[in-house]
Amino acid sequence: MPVTQMVLILLAGVGAGAINALVGSGTLITFPTMVTLGFAPLTATISNSIGLVAGGVSSTWAYRRELRGQWDRLRWQVPGSLLGAVLGAYLLLHLPESVFNRIVPALLVGALALVVIGPKIQAVAQRRAAAQGRSTDEISGGRLTALVIGTFVVGVYGGYFAAAQGILLIGVMGVLLPESMQRMNAAKNLLVLMVNVVAAVAYIVTAFDRISWPAAGLIAVGSLIGGFLGGHYGRRLSPNALRAVILVVGLIGLYRLLAV
């Protein structure tokens, strides 16, 4: 692999790791970069998923403080992500990519809409809970079930394509959870990491010959650095600033997906 390509893939990995820590659309940087450099789309998808695991580890570690107090809920969400990722990885290896690509833009638009209206829905729910004498931090069984199902569906999507799964998760959690943006972002980083780990293991076992290990290694190094930097500085953003970053990156990602 030429040095120029190595540098471009490494830099794309840094950018993807940082964006994933903040939003979760890093694949929209690394995937187009690899395809532009001549990699087959399937090879680019698989190698990218493996490489971005490292960035998921560093960004999750950077947000470890925000994960405190969420484990009672995450113990239900994590299995949903894992099972969804298994199904998504299976679909990637057995279905044409065009099947999912047709609905990706619609999913992304829906997620961005949820990011915008989520706080308003939460405010209404909190006022109603207060009027009924219930704790505003309480999560009903129905909402938890809806959350786990939503997490599973996003896991399927993430195991298949990965791009923008973080935005989808933030959208789902923003509507259903009485949590701050930073705490939801911490949960998002952990759940996306789970999806990427499962997908990476599945690809290594079933599609070893389709992986570009030099590219995956460069993305891993870059995303490890980018994930730490994005997590370190992203934790300092205000909720509105973080929501604005999500919207901007999401709209850019939507444009790139529609332009393909």
PDB file of N, CA and C in Angstrom, residues 44-106:
ATOM      1  N   ALA A  44     -14.330  -2.598   2.244  1.00  0.00           N
ATOM      2  CA  ALA A  44     -14.260  -1.344   2.989  1.00  0.00           C
ATOM      3  C   ALA A  44     -15.148  -1.396   4.229  1.00  0.00           C
ATOM      4  N   THR A  45     -16.359  -1.915   4.078  1.00  0.00           N
ATOM      5  CA  THR A  45     -17.293  -2.003   5.210  1.00  0.00           C
ATOM      6  C   THR A  45     -16.752  -2.895   6.315  1.00  0.00           C
ATOM      7  N   ILE A  46     -16.279  -4.073   5.933  1.00  0.00           N
ATOM      8  CA  ILE A  46     -15.801  -5.046   6.916  1.00  0.00           C
ATOM      9  C   ILE A  46     -14.529  -4.546   7.600  1.00  0.00           C
ATOM     10  N   SER A  47     -13.557  -4.079   6.826  1.00  0.00           N
ATOM     11  CA  SER A  47     -12.290  -3.604   7.393  1.00  0.00           C
ATOM     12  C   SER A  47     -12.520  -2.397   8.292  1.00  0.00           C
ATOM     13  N   ASN A  48     -13.421  -1.527   7.888  1.00  0.00           N
ATOM     14  CA  ASN A  48     -13.750  -0.343   8.665  1.00  0.00           C
ATOM     15  C   ASN A  48     -14.362  -0.724  10.018  1.00  0.00           C
ATOM     16  N   SER A  49     -15.295  -1.666  10.012  1.00  0.00           N
ATOM     17  CA  SER A  49     -15.932  -2.095  11.264  1.00  0.00           C
ATOM     18  C   SER A  49     -14.922  -2.662  12.247  1.00  0.00           C
ATOM     19  N   ILE A  50     -13.971  -3.428  11.732  1.00  0.00           N
ATOM     20  CA  ILE A  50     -12.944  -4.008  12.598  1.00  0.00           C
ATOM     21  C   ILE A  50     -12.044  -2.912  13.156  1.00  0.00           C
ATOM     22  N   GLY A  51     -11.621  -1.983  12.298  1.00  0.00           N
ATOM     23  CA  GLY A  51     -10.712  -0.933  12.742  1.00  0.00           C
ATOM     24  C   GLY A  51     -11.322   0.013  13.758  1.00  0.00           C
ATOM     25  N   LEU A  52     -12.624   0.278  13.640  1.00  0.00           N
ATOM     26  CA  LEU A  52     -13.260   1.254  14.524  1.00  0.00           C
ATOM     27  C   LEU A  52     -13.540   0.723  15.930  1.00  0.00           C
ATOM     28  N   VAL A  53     -13.319  -0.559  16.149  1.00  0.00           N
ATOM     29  CA  VAL A  53     -13.479  -1.108  17.507  1.00  0.00           C
ATOM     30  C   VAL A  53     -12.548  -0.388  18.486  1.00  0.00           C
ATOM     31  N   ALA A  54     -11.320  -0.136  18.043  1.00  0.00           N
ATOM     32  CA  ALA A  54     -10.339   0.531  18.917  1.00  0.00           C
ATOM     33  C   ALA A  54     -10.828   1.909  19.336  1.00  0.00           C
ATOM     34  N   GLY A  55     -11.415   2.653  18.400  1.00  0.00           N
ATOM     35  CA  GLY A  55     -11.948   3.969  18.733  1.00  0.00           C
ATOM     36  C   GLY A  55     -13.104   3.887  19.702  1.00  0.00           C
ATOM     37  N   GLY A  56     -13.912   2.834  19.574  1.00  0.00           N
ATOM     38  CA  GLY A  56     -15.012   2.639  20.513  1.00  0.00           C
ATOM     39  C   GLY A  56     -14.530   2.411  21.931  1.00  0.00           C
ATOM     40  N   VAL A  57     -13.418   1.691  22.055  1.00  0.00           N
ATOM     41  CA  VAL A  57     -12.844   1.440  23.383  1.00  0.00           C
ATOM     42  C   VAL A  57     -12.372   2.743  24.018  1.00  0.00           C
ATOM     43  N   SER A  58     -11.644   3.564  23.252  1.00  0.00           N
ATOM     44  CA  SER A  58     -11.095   4.802  23.826  1.00  0.00           C
ATOM     45  C   SER A  58     -12.189   5.820  24.138  1.00  0.00           C
ATOM     46  N   SER A  59     -13.212   5.922  23.289  1.00  0.00           N
ATOM     47  CA  SER A  59     -14.283   6.891  23.550  1.00  0.00           C
ATOM     48  C   SER A  59     -15.154   6.448  24.723  1.00  0.00           C
ATOM     49  N   THR A  60     -15.383   5.143  24.850  1.00  0.00           N
ATOM     50  CA  THR A  60     -16.157   4.637  25.992  1.00  0.00           C
ATOM     51  C   THR A  60     -15.404   4.879  27.290  1.00  0.00           C
ATOM     52  N   TRP A  61     -14.105   4.671  27.265  1.00  0.00           N
ATOM     53  CA  TRP A  61     -13.284   4.919  28.453  1.00  0.00           C
ATOM     54  C   TRP A  61     -13.303   6.402  28.819  1.00  0.00           C
ATOM     55  N   ALA A  62     -13.258   7.272  27.815  1.00  0.00           N
ATOM     56  CA  ALA A  62     -13.270   8.710  28.084  1.00  0.00           C
ATOM     57  C   ALA A  62     -14.574   9.139  28.739  1.00  0.00           C
ATOM     58  N   TYR A  63     -15.668   8.438  28.453  1.00  0.00           N
ATOM     59  CA  TYR A  63     -16.986   8.775  28.993  1.00  0.00           C
ATOM     60  C   TYR A  63     -17.388   7.888  30.172  1.00  0.00           C
ATOM     61  N   ARG A  64     -16.425   7.221  30.792  1.00  0.00           N
ATOM     62  CA  ARG A  64     -16.757   6.239  31.840  1.00  0.00           C
ATOM     63  C   ARG A  64     -17.500   6.849  33.026  1.00  0.00           C
ATOM     64  N   ARG A  65     -17.206   8.111  33.358  1.00  0.00           N
ATOM     65  CA  ARG A  65     -17.892   8.742  34.494  1.00  0.00           C
ATOM     66  C   ARG A  65     -19.378   8.944  34.227  1.00  0.00           C
ATOM     67  N   GLU A  66     -19.714   9.248  32.976  1.00  0.00           N
ATOM     68  CA  GLU A  66     -21.114   9.462  32.625  1.00  0.00           C
ATOM     69  C   GLU A  66     -21.914   8.154  32.579  1.00  0.00           C
ATOM     70  N   LEU A  67     -21.210   7.018  32.580  1.00  0.00           N
ATOM     71  CA  LEU A  67     -21.907   5.732  32.566  1.00  0.00           C
ATOM     72  C   LEU A  67     -22.401   5.326  33.957  1.00  0.00           C
ATOM     73  N   ARG A  68     -21.883   5.971  34.983  1.00  0.00           N
ATOM     74  CA  ARG A  68     -22.280   5.604  36.338  1.00  0.00           C
ATOM     75  C   ARG A  68     -23.776   5.823  36.550  1.00  0.00           C
ATOM     76  N   GLY A  69     -24.400   4.854  37.204  1.00  0.00           N
ATOM     77  CA  GLY A  69     -25.819   4.955  37.496  1.00  0.00           C
ATOM     78  C   GLY A  69     -26.732   4.527  36.360  1.00  0.00           C
ATOM     79  N   GLN A  70     -26.161   4.039  35.254  1.00  0.00           N
ATOM     80  CA  GLN A  70     -26.985   3.631  34.114  1.00  0.00           C
ATOM     81  C   GLN A  70     -27.058   2.117  33.929  1.00  0.00           C
ATOM     82  N   TRP A  71     -26.377   1.370  34.781  1.00  0.00           N
ATOM     83  CA  TRP A  71     -26.226  -0.062  34.525  1.00  0.00           C
ATOM     84  C   TRP A  71     -27.509  -0.856  34.709  1.00  0.00           C
ATOM     85  N   ASP A  72     -28.416  -0.387  35.547  1.00  0.00           N
ATOM     86  CA  ASP A  72     -29.695  -1.098  35.691  1.00  0.00           C
ATOM     87  C   ASP A  72     -30.452  -1.136  34.364  1.00  0.00           C
ATOM     88  N   ARG A  73     -30.306  -0.082  33.574  1.00  0.00           N
ATOM     89  CA  ARG A  73     -30.952  -0.043  32.270  1.00  0.00           C
ATOM     90  C   ARG A  73     -30.086  -0.676  31.190  1.00  0.00           C
ATOM     91  N   LEU A  74     -28.792  -0.433  31.257  1.00  0.00           N
ATOM     92  CA  LEU A  74     -27.896  -0.943  30.219  1.00  0.00           C
ATOM     93  C   LEU A  74     -27.811  -2.470  30.213  1.00  0.00           C
ATOM     94  N   ARG A  75     -28.101  -3.089  31.344  1.00  0.00           N
ATOM     95  CA  ARG A  75     -28.053  -4.564  31.373  1.00  0.00           C
ATOM     96  C   ARG A  75     -29.143  -5.165  30.492  1.00  0.00           C
ATOM     97  N   TRP A  76     -30.142  -4.365  30.135  1.00  0.00           N
ATOM     98  CA  TRP A  76     -31.160  -4.794  29.188  1.00  0.00           C
ATOM     99  C   TRP A  76     -30.823  -4.340  27.776  1.00  0.00           C
ATOM    100  N   GLN A  77     -30.227  -3.162  27.654  1.00  0.00           N
ATOM    101  CA  GLN A  77     -29.900  -2.643  26.332  1.00  0.00           C
ATOM    102  C   GLN A  77     -28.736  -3.377  25.684  1.00  0.00           C
ATOM    103  N   VAL A  78     -27.727  -3.732  26.471  1.00  0.00           N
ATOM    104  CA  VAL A  78     -26.546  -4.397  25.906  1.00  0.00           C
ATOM    105  C   VAL A  78     -26.915  -5.694  25.184  1.00  0.00           C
ATOM    106  N   PRO A  79     -27.720  -6.595  25.788  1.00  0.00           N
ATOM    107  CA  PRO A  79     -28.119  -7.799  25.036  1.00  0.00           C
ATOM    108  C   PRO A  79     -28.871  -7.465  23.755  1.00  0.00           C
ATOM    109  N   GLY A  80     -29.693  -6.409  23.792  1.00  0.00           N
ATOM    110  CA  GLY A  80     -30.396  -5.998  22.584  1.00  0.00           C
ATOM    111  C   GLY A  80     -29.427  -5.608  21.478  1.00  0.00           C
ATOM    112  N   SER A  81     -28.385  -4.846  21.839  1.00  0.00           N
ATOM    113  CA  SER A  81     -27.371  -4.455  20.860  1.00  0.00           C
ATOM    114  C   SER A  81     -26.619  -5.668  20.318  1.00  0.00           C
ATOM    115  N   LEU A  82     -26.260  -6.583  21.209  1.00  0.00           N
ATOM    116  CA  LEU A  82     -25.490  -7.760  20.796  1.00  0.00           C
ATOM    117  C   LEU A  82     -26.286  -8.646  19.841  1.00  0.00           C
ATOM    118  N   LEU A  83     -27.539  -8.915  20.186  1.00  0.00           N
ATOM    119  CA  LEU A  83     -28.370  -9.760  19.320  1.00  0.00           C
ATOM    120  C   LEU A  83     -28.628  -9.076  17.978  1.00  0.00           C
ATOM    121  N   GLY A  84     -28.873  -7.775  18.022  1.00  0.00           N
ATOM    122  CA  GLY A  84     -29.081  -7.037  16.782  1.00  0.00           C
ATOM    123  C   GLY A  84     -27.850  -7.057  15.896  1.00  0.00           C
ATOM    124  N   ALA A  85     -26.675  -6.924  16.501  1.00  0.00           N
ATOM    125  CA  ALA A  85     -25.431  -6.920  15.735  1.00  0.00           C
ATOM    126  C   ALA A  85     -25.201  -8.255  15.042  1.00  0.00           C
ATOM    127  N   VAL A  86     -25.522  -9.343  15.731  1.00  0.00           N
ATOM    128  CA  VAL A  86     -25.367 -10.676  15.128  1.00  0.00           C
ATOM    129  C   VAL A  86     -26.235 -10.792  13.878  1.00  0.00           C
ATOM    130  N   LEU A  87     -27.497 -10.368  13.997  1.00  0.00           N
ATOM    131  CA  LEU A  87     -28.397 -10.426  12.852  1.00  0.00           C
ATOM    132  C   LEU A  87     -27.928  -9.490  11.742  1.00  0.00           C
ATOM    133  N   GLY A  88     -27.481  -8.296  12.102  1.00  0.00           N
ATOM    134  CA  GLY A  88     -27.010  -7.348  11.096  1.00  0.00           C
ATOM    135  C   GLY A  88     -25.798  -7.854  10.337  1.00  0.00           C
ATOM    136  N   ALA A  89     -24.840  -8.459  11.062  1.00  0.00           N
ATOM    137  CA  ALA A  89     -23.651  -9.010  10.400  1.00  0.00           C
ATOM    138  C   ALA A  89     -24.038 -10.149   9.456  1.00  0.00           C
ATOM    139  N   TYR A  90     -25.007 -10.952   9.864  1.00  0.00           N
ATOM    140  CA  TYR A  90     -25.488 -12.042   9.006  1.00  0.00           C
ATOM    141  C   TYR A  90     -26.097 -11.473   7.718  1.00  0.00           C
ATOM    142  N   LEU A  91     -26.899 -10.431   7.864  1.00  0.00           N
ATOM    143  CA  LEU A  91     -27.534  -9.823   6.701  1.00  0.00           C
ATOM    144  C   LEU A  91     -26.507  -9.234   5.741  1.00  0.00           C
ATOM    145  N   LEU A  92     -25.445  -8.633   6.291  1.00  0.00           N
ATOM    146  CA  LEU A  92     -24.412  -8.045   5.434  1.00  0.00           C
ATOM    147  C   LEU A  92     -23.775  -9.104   4.539  1.00  0.00           C
ATOM    148  N   LEU A  93     -23.585 -10.286   5.090  1.00  0.00           N
ATOM    149  CA  LEU A  93     -22.904 -11.343   4.355  1.00  0.00           C
ATOM    150  C   LEU A  93     -23.846 -12.136   3.449  1.00  0.00           C
ATOM    151  N   HIS A  94     -25.153 -11.889   3.558  1.00  0.00           N
ATOM    152  CA  HIS A  94     -26.095 -12.704   2.791  1.00  0.00           C
ATOM    153  C   HIS A  94     -27.071 -11.884   1.938  1.00  0.00           C
ATOM    154  N   LEU A  95     -27.132 -10.578   2.116  1.00  0.00           N
ATOM    155  CA  LEU A  95     -28.045  -9.750   1.338  1.00  0.00           C
ATOM    156  C   LEU A  95     -27.266  -8.700   0.553  1.00  0.00           C
ATOM    157  N   PRO A  96     -27.789  -8.281  -0.592  1.00  0.00           N
ATOM    158  CA  PRO A  96     -27.133  -7.195  -1.343  1.00  0.00           C
ATOM    159  C   PRO A  96     -27.196  -5.894  -0.555  1.00  0.00           C
ATOM    160  N   GLU A  97     -26.131  -5.131  -0.617  1.00  0.00           N
ATOM    161  CA  GLU A  97     -26.036  -3.893   0.158  1.00  0.00           C
ATOM    162  C   GLU A  97     -27.127  -2.900  -0.194  1.00  0.00           C
ATOM    163  N   SER A  98     -27.642  -2.988  -1.416  1.00  0.00           N
ATOM    164  CA  SER A  98     -28.661  -2.037  -1.862  1.00  0.00           C
ATOM    165  C   SER A  98     -29.950  -2.141  -1.061  1.00  0.00           C
ATOM    166  N   VAL A  99     -30.207  -3.302  -0.453  1.00  0.00           N
ATOM    167  CA  VAL A  99     -31.438  -3.490   0.313  1.00  0.00           C
ATOM    168  C   VAL A  99     -31.511  -2.498   1.472  1.00  0.00           C
ATOM    169  N   PHE A 100     -30.424  -2.395   2.227  1.00  0.00           N
ATOM    170  CA  PHE A 100     -30.412  -1.482   3.364  1.00  0.00           C
ATOM    171  C   PHE A 100     -30.161  -0.045   2.952  1.00  0.00           C
ATOM    172  N   ASN A 101     -29.373   0.138   1.908  1.00  0.00           N
ATOM    173  CA  ASN A 101     -29.043   1.498   1.488  1.00  0.00           C
ATOM    174  C   ASN A 101     -30.286   2.289   1.101  1.00  0.00           C
ATOM    175  N   ARG A 102     -31.349   1.605   0.704  1.00  0.00           N
ATOM    176  CA  ARG A 102     -32.569   2.292   0.325  1.00  0.00           C
ATOM    177  C   ARG A 102     -33.269   2.931   1.517  1.00  0.00           C
ATOM    178  N   ILE A 103     -33.108   2.333   2.695  1.00  0.00           N
ATOM    179  CA  ILE A 103     -33.822   2.869   3.852  1.00  0.00           C
ATOM    180  C   ILE A 103     -32.925   3.673   4.788  1.00  0.00           C
ATOM    181  N   VAL A 104     -31.605   3.650   4.557  1.00  0.00           N
ATOM    182  CA  VAL A 104     -30.683   4.389   5.427  1.00  0.00           C
ATOM    183  C   VAL A 104     -31.025   5.873   5.500  1.00  0.00           C
ATOM    184  N   PRO A 105     -31.245   6.565   4.370  1.00  0.00           N
ATOM    185  CA  PRO A 105     -31.584   7.999   4.460  1.00  0.00           C
ATOM    186  C   PRO A 105     -32.836   8.257   5.285  1.00  0.00           C
ATOM    187  N   ALA A 106     -33.859   7.419   5.111  1.00  0.00           N
ATOM    188  CA  ALA A 106     -35.098   7.603   5.872  1.00  0.00           C
ATOM    189  C   ALA A 106     -34.856   7.424   7.361  1.00  0.00           C
TER     190      ALA A 106
END
